[in-house]
Amino acid sequence: MKDTLMIIKILCGATFLHIFVNMRTGFNIDLSGRNTFRMKVSCRCLVEYDNVEELRDALADPSLPRPLFPIGGGSNLLFTSDFPGTILHCGMKNIKRLGPDRVYADAGVVWDDFCAWCASEGLWGPENLSHIPGEVGASAVQNIGAYGREVCELIDSVECVDTRDASKITIPASECEYAYRDSRFKHDWKWRYVVTGVVYRVSLEPVPVLDYGHVREAVVERFETDDPSRLTPAMIRETVTSIRKGKLPEVDELGSAGSFFRNPCVCQEAFATVREVALRESLGEVPHFDLEDGSVKIPAAWLIDKCGWKGMSRGGAAVFNKQPLVIVNWTGEAVPEDVMSLAEGIRASVKEKFGVELSREVEYV
Ligand code: EPU
């Protein structure tokens, strides 16, 4: 995609000399290589900035079509049509060790490259989050999570530029209101801050997290031990990558945006209703996790599965047969309406059968 990005270096007069010197700006850009669903949509303008100054210049430039919308790897969004404004993308890809237990990464670093770098340095922290598509900046917005780890447990602070006055700000993780796949960057800070980098806490001491699903079993099968002193972050990374490859589509091969819905957390009463339905229809035990606040998390994949959606399709989009929480661009020719129609069908049938409202993890743009 980058190859097709028209590169403009404005070599104009003194007034604009510092603006756009290296920033890459293109108009009417095809976004199919910039969203993992592989939707064939375009944007009016795309700016790839290579330093914070360039981002600040772009924010202050009234000639760029509005709205301005920052994206990372495009792995958690669905473009529902051509985008009329300017897409901002971070081209910075540096990783720096800040001390024994702190690492800084630019927003544009591919998330899995960051995980690989930490593992190669023997640093514990992100290994369970290996192989998640996307970039560092989005990790802090989305609070990515997998296999018993949420990235907010590792985030120390988030470096941002304020879109109101283009000032730089460092926001401590404690102010980001992190929750399951959620943060203030998705709510009151949505149009306010553009993330330019993240500082993570890491550890040289072994702190393996093995108690989610079959992770421990898979580690033991592969390395014949679960003794923390004999494990390395690279071993956990290898195991988690292999588990993910067995269950989830590879976004390079089959377009998708990972889990389409969040796992719903319901009150005890609503959970009792789900159980009654399961009993009445002989659906077996309802898998669930009791949460500290008394609510119950139910895997959305189970609810969708029991509504019979595995493998169902609409146009070019289909429910992935190994993990029904994932909608895939099965033919490679799916259009946004196919995905939206499938998602709406799933939402409505889970609501009708179990009384549970699914909320989207994927953002519609
Ligand atoms: N299940 C079924 N049928 C299936 C597959 C799964 O009923 O075909 C049920 C099973 O009961 C299974 C349960 O769903 O035990 C949970 O499945 P899984 O362990 O695959 O995880 P998940 O809850 O569906 C979440 C994340 C994933 C993350 C995995 C592993 C969300 C929305 N999704 O999925 O994240 O990789 O756990 O930790 O929380 C993503 O966000 O894009 C993503 C892939």
PDB file of C-alpha atoms in Angstrom, residues 31-286:
ATOM      1  CA  LEU A  31      -7.499   1.510   2.035  1.00  0.00           C
ATOM      2  CA  SER A  32      -7.831  -2.202   1.245  1.00  0.00           C
ATOM      3  CA  GLY A  33      -4.270  -2.844   2.451  1.00  0.00           C
ATOM      4  CA  ARG A  34      -4.824  -0.733   5.552  1.00  0.00           C
ATOM      5  CA  ASN A  35      -7.726  -2.617   7.117  1.00  0.00           C
ATOM      6  CA  THR A  36      -7.420  -6.277   8.036  1.00  0.00           C
ATOM      7  CA  PHE A  37     -11.001  -6.960   6.868  1.00  0.00           C
ATOM      8  CA  ARG A  38      -9.650  -6.049   3.404  1.00  0.00           C
ATOM      9  CA  MET A  39     -12.638  -3.850   2.598  1.00  0.00           C
ATOM     10  CA  LYS A  40     -12.153  -2.121  -0.726  1.00  0.00           C
ATOM     11  CA  VAL A  41     -12.784   1.418   0.399  1.00  0.00           C
ATOM     12  CA  SER A  42     -10.814   4.615   0.021  1.00  0.00           C
ATOM     13  CA  CYS A  43     -10.172   7.799   1.951  1.00  0.00           C
ATOM     14  CA  ARG A  44     -10.133  11.361   0.702  1.00  0.00           C
ATOM     15  CA  CYS A  45      -6.684  11.940   2.195  1.00  0.00           C
ATOM     16  CA  LEU A  46      -4.034   9.971   4.061  1.00  0.00           C
ATOM     17  CA  VAL A  47      -1.153  11.413   6.074  1.00  0.00           C
ATOM     18  CA  GLU A  48       1.735   9.231   7.179  1.00  0.00           C
ATOM     19  CA  TYR A  49       3.729  11.179   9.758  1.00  0.00           C
ATOM     20  CA  ASP A  50       7.284  10.283  10.683  1.00  0.00           C
ATOM     21  CA  ASN A  51       7.702  12.443  13.766  1.00  0.00           C
ATOM     22  CA  VAL A  52       5.534  14.244  16.286  1.00  0.00           C
ATOM     23  CA  GLU A  53       6.183  17.633  14.679  1.00  0.00           C
ATOM     24  CA  GLU A  54       4.675  16.383  11.432  1.00  0.00           C
ATOM     25  CA  LEU A  55       1.580  15.173  13.285  1.00  0.00           C
ATOM     26  CA  ARG A  56       1.266  18.561  14.971  1.00  0.00           C
ATOM     27  CA  ASP A  57       1.571  20.293  11.596  1.00  0.00           C
ATOM     28  CA  ALA A  58      -1.119  18.056  10.116  1.00  0.00           C
ATOM     29  CA  LEU A  59      -3.490  18.755  13.012  1.00  0.00           C
ATOM     30  CA  ALA A  60      -3.014  22.483  12.518  1.00  0.00           C
ATOM     31  CA  ASP A  61      -3.446  22.393   8.725  1.00  0.00           C
ATOM     32  CA  PRO A  62      -6.956  23.582   7.804  1.00  0.00           C
ATOM     33  CA  SER A  63      -6.570  22.422   4.196  1.00  0.00           C
ATOM     34  CA  LEU A  64      -6.687  18.713   5.154  1.00  0.00           C
ATOM     35  CA  PRO A  65     -10.210  17.295   4.685  1.00  0.00           C
ATOM     36  CA  ARG A  66     -12.066  16.702   7.945  1.00  0.00           C
ATOM     37  CA  PRO A  67     -12.657  14.662  10.008  1.00  0.00           C
ATOM     38  CA  LEU A  68      -9.140  13.578  10.942  1.00  0.00           C
ATOM     39  CA  PHE A  69      -9.065   9.953  12.004  1.00  0.00           C
ATOM     40  CA  PRO A  70      -5.987   8.156  13.380  1.00  0.00           C
ATOM     41  CA  ILE A  71      -5.643   4.463  12.576  1.00  0.00           C
ATOM     42  CA  GLY A  72      -3.066   1.831  13.445  1.00  0.00           C
ATOM     43  CA  GLY A  73      -2.995  -1.511  11.646  1.00  0.00           C
ATOM     44  CA  GLY A  74      -6.734  -1.231  10.899  1.00  0.00           C
ATOM     45  CA  SER A  75      -7.261  -4.524  12.685  1.00  0.00           C
ATOM     46  CA  ASN A  76     -10.189  -3.563  14.869  1.00  0.00           C
ATOM     47  CA  LEU A  77     -12.343  -1.541  12.547  1.00  0.00           C
ATOM     48  CA  LEU A  78     -14.781  -1.884   9.694  1.00  0.00           C
ATOM     49  CA  PHE A  79     -14.865   0.909   7.133  1.00  0.00           C
ATOM     50  CA  THR A  80     -18.556   1.033   6.295  1.00  0.00           C
ATOM     51  CA  SER A  81     -17.989   3.237   3.215  1.00  0.00           C
ATOM     52  CA  ASP A  82     -15.354   5.489   1.655  1.00  0.00           C
ATOM     53  CA  PHE A  83     -13.927   7.816   4.300  1.00  0.00           C
ATOM     54  CA  PRO A  84     -14.545  11.478   3.506  1.00  0.00           C
ATOM     55  CA  GLY A  85     -11.778  12.955   5.711  1.00  0.00           C
ATOM     56  CA  THR A  86      -8.093  12.436   6.478  1.00  0.00           C
ATOM     57  CA  ILE A  87      -6.638   9.228   7.875  1.00  0.00           C
ATOM     58  CA  LEU A  88      -3.580   9.801  10.061  1.00  0.00           C
ATOM     59  CA  HIS A  89      -1.075   6.997  10.394  1.00  0.00           C
ATOM     60  CA  CYS A  90       2.061   6.910  12.504  1.00  0.00           C
ATOM     61  CA  GLY A  91       5.174   5.893  10.564  1.00  0.00           C
ATOM     62  CA  MET A  92       7.440   5.937  13.629  1.00  0.00           C
ATOM     63  CA  LYS A  93       8.724   2.490  14.569  1.00  0.00           C
ATOM     64  CA  ASN A  94      11.323   2.854  17.330  1.00  0.00           C
ATOM     65  CA  ILE A  95      11.603   0.732  20.444  1.00  0.00           C
ATOM     66  CA  LYS A  96      13.814   1.987  23.305  1.00  0.00           C
ATOM     67  CA  ARG A  97      14.765   0.472  26.631  1.00  0.00           C
ATOM     68  CA  LEU A  98      14.254   3.220  29.226  1.00  0.00           C
ATOM     69  CA  GLY A  99      15.672   1.336  32.202  1.00  0.00           C
ATOM     70  CA  PRO A 100      15.681  -2.125  33.725  1.00  0.00           C
ATOM     71  CA  ASP A 101      11.897  -2.370  33.750  1.00  0.00           C
ATOM     72  CA  ARG A 102      10.612   0.178  31.240  1.00  0.00           C
ATOM     73  CA  VAL A 103      10.387   0.058  27.443  1.00  0.00           C
ATOM     74  CA  TYR A 104       9.124   2.797  25.134  1.00  0.00           C
ATOM     75  CA  ALA A 105       7.630   1.967  21.741  1.00  0.00           C
ATOM     76  CA  ASP A 106       6.390   4.344  19.037  1.00  0.00           C
ATOM     77  CA  ALA A 107       2.704   4.069  18.134  1.00  0.00           C
ATOM     78  CA  GLY A 108       3.583   2.763  14.652  1.00  0.00           C
ATOM     79  CA  VAL A 109       5.510  -0.300  15.849  1.00  0.00           C
ATOM     80  CA  VAL A 110       3.714  -3.469  14.778  1.00  0.00           C
ATOM     81  CA  TRP A 111       2.445  -4.962  18.032  1.00  0.00           C
ATOM     82  CA  ASP A 112       3.845  -8.428  17.381  1.00  0.00           C
ATOM     83  CA  ASP A 113       7.261  -6.924  16.517  1.00  0.00           C
ATOM     84  CA  PHE A 114       7.195  -5.341  19.964  1.00  0.00           C
ATOM     85  CA  CYS A 115       6.347  -8.716  21.550  1.00  0.00           C
ATOM     86  CA  ALA A 116       9.150 -10.372  19.550  1.00  0.00           C
ATOM     87  CA  TRP A 117      11.639  -7.671  20.597  1.00  0.00           C
ATOM     88  CA  CYS A 118      10.775  -8.065  24.308  1.00  0.00           C
ATOM     89  CA  ALA A 119      11.052 -11.854  24.061  1.00  0.00           C
ATOM     90  CA  SER A 120      14.430 -11.599  22.324  1.00  0.00           C
ATOM     91  CA  GLU A 121      15.663  -9.279  25.104  1.00  0.00           C
ATOM     92  CA  GLY A 122      14.428 -11.774  27.733  1.00  0.00           C
ATOM     93  CA  LEU A 123      11.843  -9.263  28.987  1.00  0.00           C
ATOM     94  CA  TRP A 124       8.622 -10.602  30.481  1.00  0.00           C
ATOM     95  CA  GLY A 125       5.288  -8.848  30.032  1.00  0.00           C
ATOM     96  CA  PRO A 126       3.716  -8.960  26.571  1.00  0.00           C
ATOM     97  CA  GLU A 127       4.463 -12.616  25.687  1.00  0.00           C
ATOM     98  CA  ASN A 128       0.831 -13.810  26.154  1.00  0.00           C
ATOM     99  CA  LEU A 129      -0.268 -11.081  23.759  1.00  0.00           C
ATOM    100  CA  SER A 130       1.901 -12.387  20.936  1.00  0.00           C
ATOM    101  CA  HIS A 131       0.551 -12.595  17.393  1.00  0.00           C
ATOM    102  CA  ILE A 132      -2.292 -10.113  17.969  1.00  0.00           C
ATOM    103  CA  PRO A 133      -2.599  -8.046  14.788  1.00  0.00           C
ATOM    104  CA  GLY A 134      -2.307  -4.266  15.031  1.00  0.00           C
ATOM    105  CA  GLU A 135       0.114  -1.640  16.271  1.00  0.00           C
ATOM    106  CA  VAL A 136       1.391  -0.299  19.583  1.00  0.00           C
ATOM    107  CA  GLY A 137      -0.763   2.858  19.512  1.00  0.00           C
ATOM    108  CA  ALA A 138      -3.962   0.851  19.183  1.00  0.00           C
ATOM    109  CA  SER A 139      -2.906  -1.497  21.996  1.00  0.00           C
ATOM    110  CA  ALA A 140      -3.289   1.417  24.407  1.00  0.00           C
ATOM    111  CA  VAL A 141      -6.618   2.566  22.991  1.00  0.00           C
ATOM    112  CA  GLN A 142      -8.208  -0.856  22.736  1.00  0.00           C
ATOM    113  CA  ASN A 143      -6.660  -2.467  25.825  1.00  0.00           C
ATOM    114  CA  ILE A 144      -5.904  -5.619  23.854  1.00  0.00           C
ATOM    115  CA  GLY A 145      -6.055  -8.836  25.816  1.00  0.00           C
ATOM    116  CA  ALA A 146      -5.516 -12.556  25.429  1.00  0.00           C
ATOM    117  CA  TYR A 147      -4.647 -15.682  27.392  1.00  0.00           C
ATOM    118  CA  GLY A 148      -5.006 -14.141  30.834  1.00  0.00           C
ATOM    119  CA  ARG A 149      -3.206 -10.875  30.125  1.00  0.00           C
ATOM    120  CA  GLU A 150      -4.536  -7.397  29.375  1.00  0.00           C
ATOM    121  CA  VAL A 151      -2.116  -4.797  28.065  1.00  0.00           C
ATOM    122  CA  CYS A 152      -3.288  -2.243  30.671  1.00  0.00           C
ATOM    123  CA  GLU A 153      -1.451  -4.365  33.261  1.00  0.00           C
ATOM    124  CA  LEU A 154       1.764  -3.435  31.445  1.00  0.00           C
ATOM    125  CA  ILE A 155       1.129   0.173  30.440  1.00  0.00           C
ATOM    126  CA  ASP A 156       2.968   2.769  32.473  1.00  0.00           C
ATOM    127  CA  SER A 157       2.006   5.852  30.457  1.00  0.00           C
ATOM    128  CA  VAL A 158       0.745   6.893  27.049  1.00  0.00           C
ATOM    129  CA  GLU A 159       2.375   9.645  24.979  1.00  0.00           C
ATOM    130  CA  CYS A 160      -0.155  11.694  23.038  1.00  0.00           C
ATOM    131  CA  VAL A 161      -0.689  14.849  21.058  1.00  0.00           C
ATOM    132  CA  ASP A 162      -3.747  16.875  22.009  1.00  0.00           C
ATOM    133  CA  THR A 163      -5.809  17.608  18.889  1.00  0.00           C
ATOM    134  CA  ARG A 164      -7.162  20.840  20.437  1.00  0.00           C
ATOM    135  CA  ASP A 165      -3.855  22.709  20.553  1.00  0.00           C
ATOM    136  CA  ALA A 166      -1.334  20.184  19.138  1.00  0.00           C
ATOM    137  CA  SER A 167       0.496  20.094  22.504  1.00  0.00           C
ATOM    138  CA  LYS A 168       2.324  16.969  23.671  1.00  0.00           C
ATOM    139  CA  ILE A 169       1.139  15.223  26.818  1.00  0.00           C
ATOM    140  CA  THR A 170       2.130  12.112  28.801  1.00  0.00           C
ATOM    141  CA  ILE A 171      -0.893  10.425  30.364  1.00  0.00           C
ATOM    142  CA  PRO A 172      -0.358   7.952  33.229  1.00  0.00           C
ATOM    143  CA  ALA A 173      -2.170   4.629  32.769  1.00  0.00           C
ATOM    144  CA  SER A 174      -4.110   5.310  35.989  1.00  0.00           C
ATOM    145  CA  GLU A 175      -5.999   8.102  34.180  1.00  0.00           C
ATOM    146  CA  CYS A 176      -6.973   6.035  31.154  1.00  0.00           C
ATOM    147  CA  GLU A 177      -9.852   4.156  32.893  1.00  0.00           C
ATOM    148  CA  TYR A 178      -8.836   0.821  31.463  1.00  0.00           C
ATOM    149  CA  ALA A 179     -11.428  -1.941  31.495  1.00  0.00           C
ATOM    150  CA  TYR A 180     -12.127  -5.054  29.403  1.00  0.00           C
ATOM    151  CA  ARG A 181     -11.353  -3.934  25.803  1.00  0.00           C
ATOM    152  CA  ASP A 182     -12.036  -0.360  26.853  1.00  0.00           C
ATOM    153  CA  SER A 183     -10.401   2.948  27.771  1.00  0.00           C
ATOM    154  CA  ARG A 184     -11.126   6.691  27.798  1.00  0.00           C
ATOM    155  CA  PHE A 185      -9.532   6.857  24.338  1.00  0.00           C
ATOM    156  CA  LYS A 186     -12.720   5.193  23.062  1.00  0.00           C
ATOM    157  CA  HIS A 187     -15.040   7.604  24.863  1.00  0.00           C
ATOM    158  CA  ASP A 188     -14.474  11.165  26.087  1.00  0.00           C
ATOM    159  CA  TRP A 189     -10.899  11.217  24.691  1.00  0.00           C
ATOM    160  CA  LYS A 190     -11.864   9.755  21.308  1.00  0.00           C
ATOM    161  CA  TRP A 191     -11.369  12.886  19.219  1.00  0.00           C
ATOM    162  CA  ARG A 192      -9.107  14.533  21.771  1.00  0.00           C
ATOM    163  CA  TYR A 193      -5.797  12.638  21.750  1.00  0.00           C
ATOM    164  CA  VAL A 194      -3.686  10.926  19.118  1.00  0.00           C
ATOM    165  CA  VAL A 195      -1.424   8.302  20.701  1.00  0.00           C
ATOM    166  CA  THR A 196       2.191   8.666  19.523  1.00  0.00           C
ATOM    167  CA  GLY A 197       3.938   6.191  21.830  1.00  0.00           C
ATOM    168  CA  VAL A 198       3.548   3.971  24.878  1.00  0.00           C
ATOM    169  CA  VAL A 199       5.783   3.225  27.869  1.00  0.00           C
ATOM    170  CA  TYR A 200       5.390  -0.363  29.098  1.00  0.00           C
ATOM    171  CA  ARG A 201       6.519  -1.989  32.338  1.00  0.00           C
ATOM    172  CA  VAL A 202       8.447  -5.202  31.757  1.00  0.00           C
ATOM    173  CA  SER A 203      10.302  -7.615  33.997  1.00  0.00           C
ATOM    174  CA  LEU A 204      13.576  -9.529  33.856  1.00  0.00           C
ATOM    175  CA  GLU A 205      12.228 -11.849  36.547  1.00  0.00           C
ATOM    176  CA  PRO A 206      10.092 -14.700  35.214  1.00  0.00           C
ATOM    177  CA  VAL A 207       6.395 -13.891  35.640  1.00  0.00           C
ATOM    178  CA  PRO A 208       4.659 -16.428  33.375  1.00  0.00           C
ATOM    179  CA  VAL A 209       0.850 -16.254  33.188  1.00  0.00           C
ATOM    180  CA  LEU A 210      -0.235 -19.822  32.430  1.00  0.00           C
ATOM    181  CA  ASP A 211      -3.620 -20.241  34.034  1.00  0.00           C
ATOM    182  CA  TYR A 212      -5.867 -19.315  31.115  1.00  0.00           C
ATOM    183  CA  GLY A 213      -7.505 -22.171  29.212  1.00  0.00           C
ATOM    184  CA  HIS A 214      -4.991 -24.703  27.998  1.00  0.00           C
ATOM    185  CA  VAL A 215      -1.900 -22.469  28.092  1.00  0.00           C
ATOM    186  CA  ARG A 216      -0.107 -24.369  30.880  1.00  0.00           C
ATOM    187  CA  GLU A 217      -0.902 -27.712  29.259  1.00  0.00           C
ATOM    188  CA  ALA A 218       0.389 -26.477  25.899  1.00  0.00           C
ATOM    189  CA  VAL A 219       3.599 -25.118  27.480  1.00  0.00           C
ATOM    190  CA  VAL A 220       4.259 -28.404  29.267  1.00  0.00           C
ATOM    191  CA  GLU A 221       3.557 -30.392  26.111  1.00  0.00           C
ATOM    192  CA  ARG A 222       6.041 -28.269  24.162  1.00  0.00           C
ATOM    193  CA  PHE A 223       8.802 -27.719  26.747  1.00  0.00           C
ATOM    194  CA  GLU A 224       8.185 -30.458  29.348  1.00  0.00           C
ATOM    195  CA  THR A 225       8.094 -27.964  32.208  1.00  0.00           C
ATOM    196  CA  ASP A 226       6.005 -25.212  33.741  1.00  0.00           C
ATOM    197  CA  ASP A 227       8.705 -24.249  36.230  1.00  0.00           C
ATOM    198  CA  PRO A 228       8.980 -20.431  35.920  1.00  0.00           C
ATOM    199  CA  SER A 229      12.745 -20.525  36.450  1.00  0.00           C
ATOM    200  CA  ARG A 230      13.152 -22.756  33.374  1.00  0.00           C
ATOM    201  CA  LEU A 231      10.772 -20.851  31.123  1.00  0.00           C
ATOM    202  CA  THR A 232      11.590 -17.860  28.938  1.00  0.00           C
ATOM    203  CA  PRO A 233       9.256 -15.258  27.445  1.00  0.00           C
ATOM    204  CA  ALA A 234      10.203 -16.647  24.017  1.00  0.00           C
ATOM    205  CA  MET A 235       8.816 -20.074  25.019  1.00  0.00           C
ATOM    206  CA  ILE A 236       5.452 -18.578  26.051  1.00  0.00           C
ATOM    207  CA  ARG A 237       5.424 -16.468  22.903  1.00  0.00           C
ATOM    208  CA  GLU A 238       5.981 -19.550  20.757  1.00  0.00           C
ATOM    209  CA  THR A 239       3.213 -21.469  22.552  1.00  0.00           C
ATOM    210  CA  VAL A 240       0.649 -18.658  22.385  1.00  0.00           C
ATOM    211  CA  THR A 241       1.442 -18.025  18.711  1.00  0.00           C
ATOM    212  CA  SER A 242       0.854 -21.667  17.944  1.00  0.00           C
ATOM    213  CA  ILE A 243      -2.474 -21.708  19.868  1.00  0.00           C
ATOM    214  CA  ARG A 244      -3.660 -18.596  18.022  1.00  0.00           C
ATOM    215  CA  LYS A 245      -2.639 -20.006  14.633  1.00  0.00           C
ATOM    216  CA  GLY A 246      -4.723 -23.113  15.332  1.00  0.00           C
ATOM    217  CA  LYS A 247      -7.874 -21.159  16.228  1.00  0.00           C
ATOM    218  CA  LEU A 248      -7.896 -17.829  14.509  1.00  0.00           C
ATOM    219  CA  PRO A 249      -7.614 -16.833  10.865  1.00  0.00           C
ATOM    220  CA  GLU A 250      -4.298 -15.351   9.740  1.00  0.00           C
ATOM    221  CA  VAL A 251      -5.234 -11.830   8.702  1.00  0.00           C
ATOM    222  CA  ASP A 252      -2.721 -11.917   5.844  1.00  0.00           C
ATOM    223  CA  GLU A 253      -4.539 -14.901   4.360  1.00  0.00           C
ATOM    224  CA  LEU A 254      -8.167 -14.312   5.303  1.00  0.00           C
ATOM    225  CA  GLY A 255      -9.520 -10.850   6.065  1.00  0.00           C
ATOM    226  CA  SER A 256     -11.033 -10.376   9.535  1.00  0.00           C
ATOM    227  CA  ALA A 257     -10.867  -8.066  12.518  1.00  0.00           C
ATOM    228  CA  GLY A 258     -10.442 -10.707  15.229  1.00  0.00           C
ATOM    229  CA  SER A 259     -13.261 -11.017  17.742  1.00  0.00           C
ATOM    230  CA  PHE A 260     -16.219  -9.132  16.341  1.00  0.00           C
ATOM    231  CA  PHE A 261     -18.102  -8.871  19.651  1.00  0.00           C
ATOM    232  CA  ARG A 262     -17.004  -8.548  23.277  1.00  0.00           C
ATOM    233  CA  ASN A 263     -17.743 -11.370  25.669  1.00  0.00           C
ATOM    234  CA  PRO A 264     -20.875 -10.178  27.485  1.00  0.00           C
ATOM    235  CA  CYS A 265     -20.852  -9.678  31.260  1.00  0.00           C
ATOM    236  CA  VAL A 266     -24.373 -10.241  32.568  1.00  0.00           C
ATOM    237  CA  CYS A 267     -26.124 -10.110  35.953  1.00  0.00           C
ATOM    238  CA  GLN A 268     -27.000 -13.345  37.816  1.00  0.00           C
ATOM    239  CA  GLU A 269     -30.630 -13.127  36.712  1.00  0.00           C
ATOM    240  CA  ALA A 270     -29.699 -12.889  33.036  1.00  0.00           C
ATOM    241  CA  PHE A 271     -27.251 -15.770  33.473  1.00  0.00           C
ATOM    242  CA  ALA A 272     -30.027 -17.891  35.021  1.00  0.00           C
ATOM    243  CA  THR A 273     -32.108 -17.236  31.899  1.00  0.00           C
ATOM    244  CA  VAL A 274     -29.254 -18.417  29.650  1.00  0.00           C
ATOM    245  CA  ARG A 275     -28.975 -21.575  31.764  1.00  0.00           C
ATOM    246  CA  GLU A 276     -32.715 -22.223  31.503  1.00  0.00           C
ATOM    247  CA  VAL A 277     -32.545 -21.969  27.719  1.00  0.00           C
ATOM    248  CA  ALA A 278     -29.516 -24.291  27.659  1.00  0.00           C
ATOM    249  CA  LEU A 279     -31.344 -26.841  29.821  1.00  0.00           C
ATOM    250  CA  ARG A 280     -34.571 -26.634  27.808  1.00  0.00           C
ATOM    251  CA  GLU A 281     -32.758 -27.075  24.504  1.00  0.00           C
ATOM    252  CA  SER A 282     -30.156 -29.574  25.773  1.00  0.00           C
ATOM    253  CA  LEU A 283     -27.257 -27.284  24.878  1.00  0.00           C
ATOM    254  CA  GLY A 284     -25.023 -28.586  27.681  1.00  0.00           C
ATOM    255  CA  GLU A 285     -23.306 -26.619  30.456  1.00  0.00           C
ATOM    256  CA  VAL A 286     -22.957 -22.896  29.830  1.00  0.00           C
TER     257      VAL A 286
END
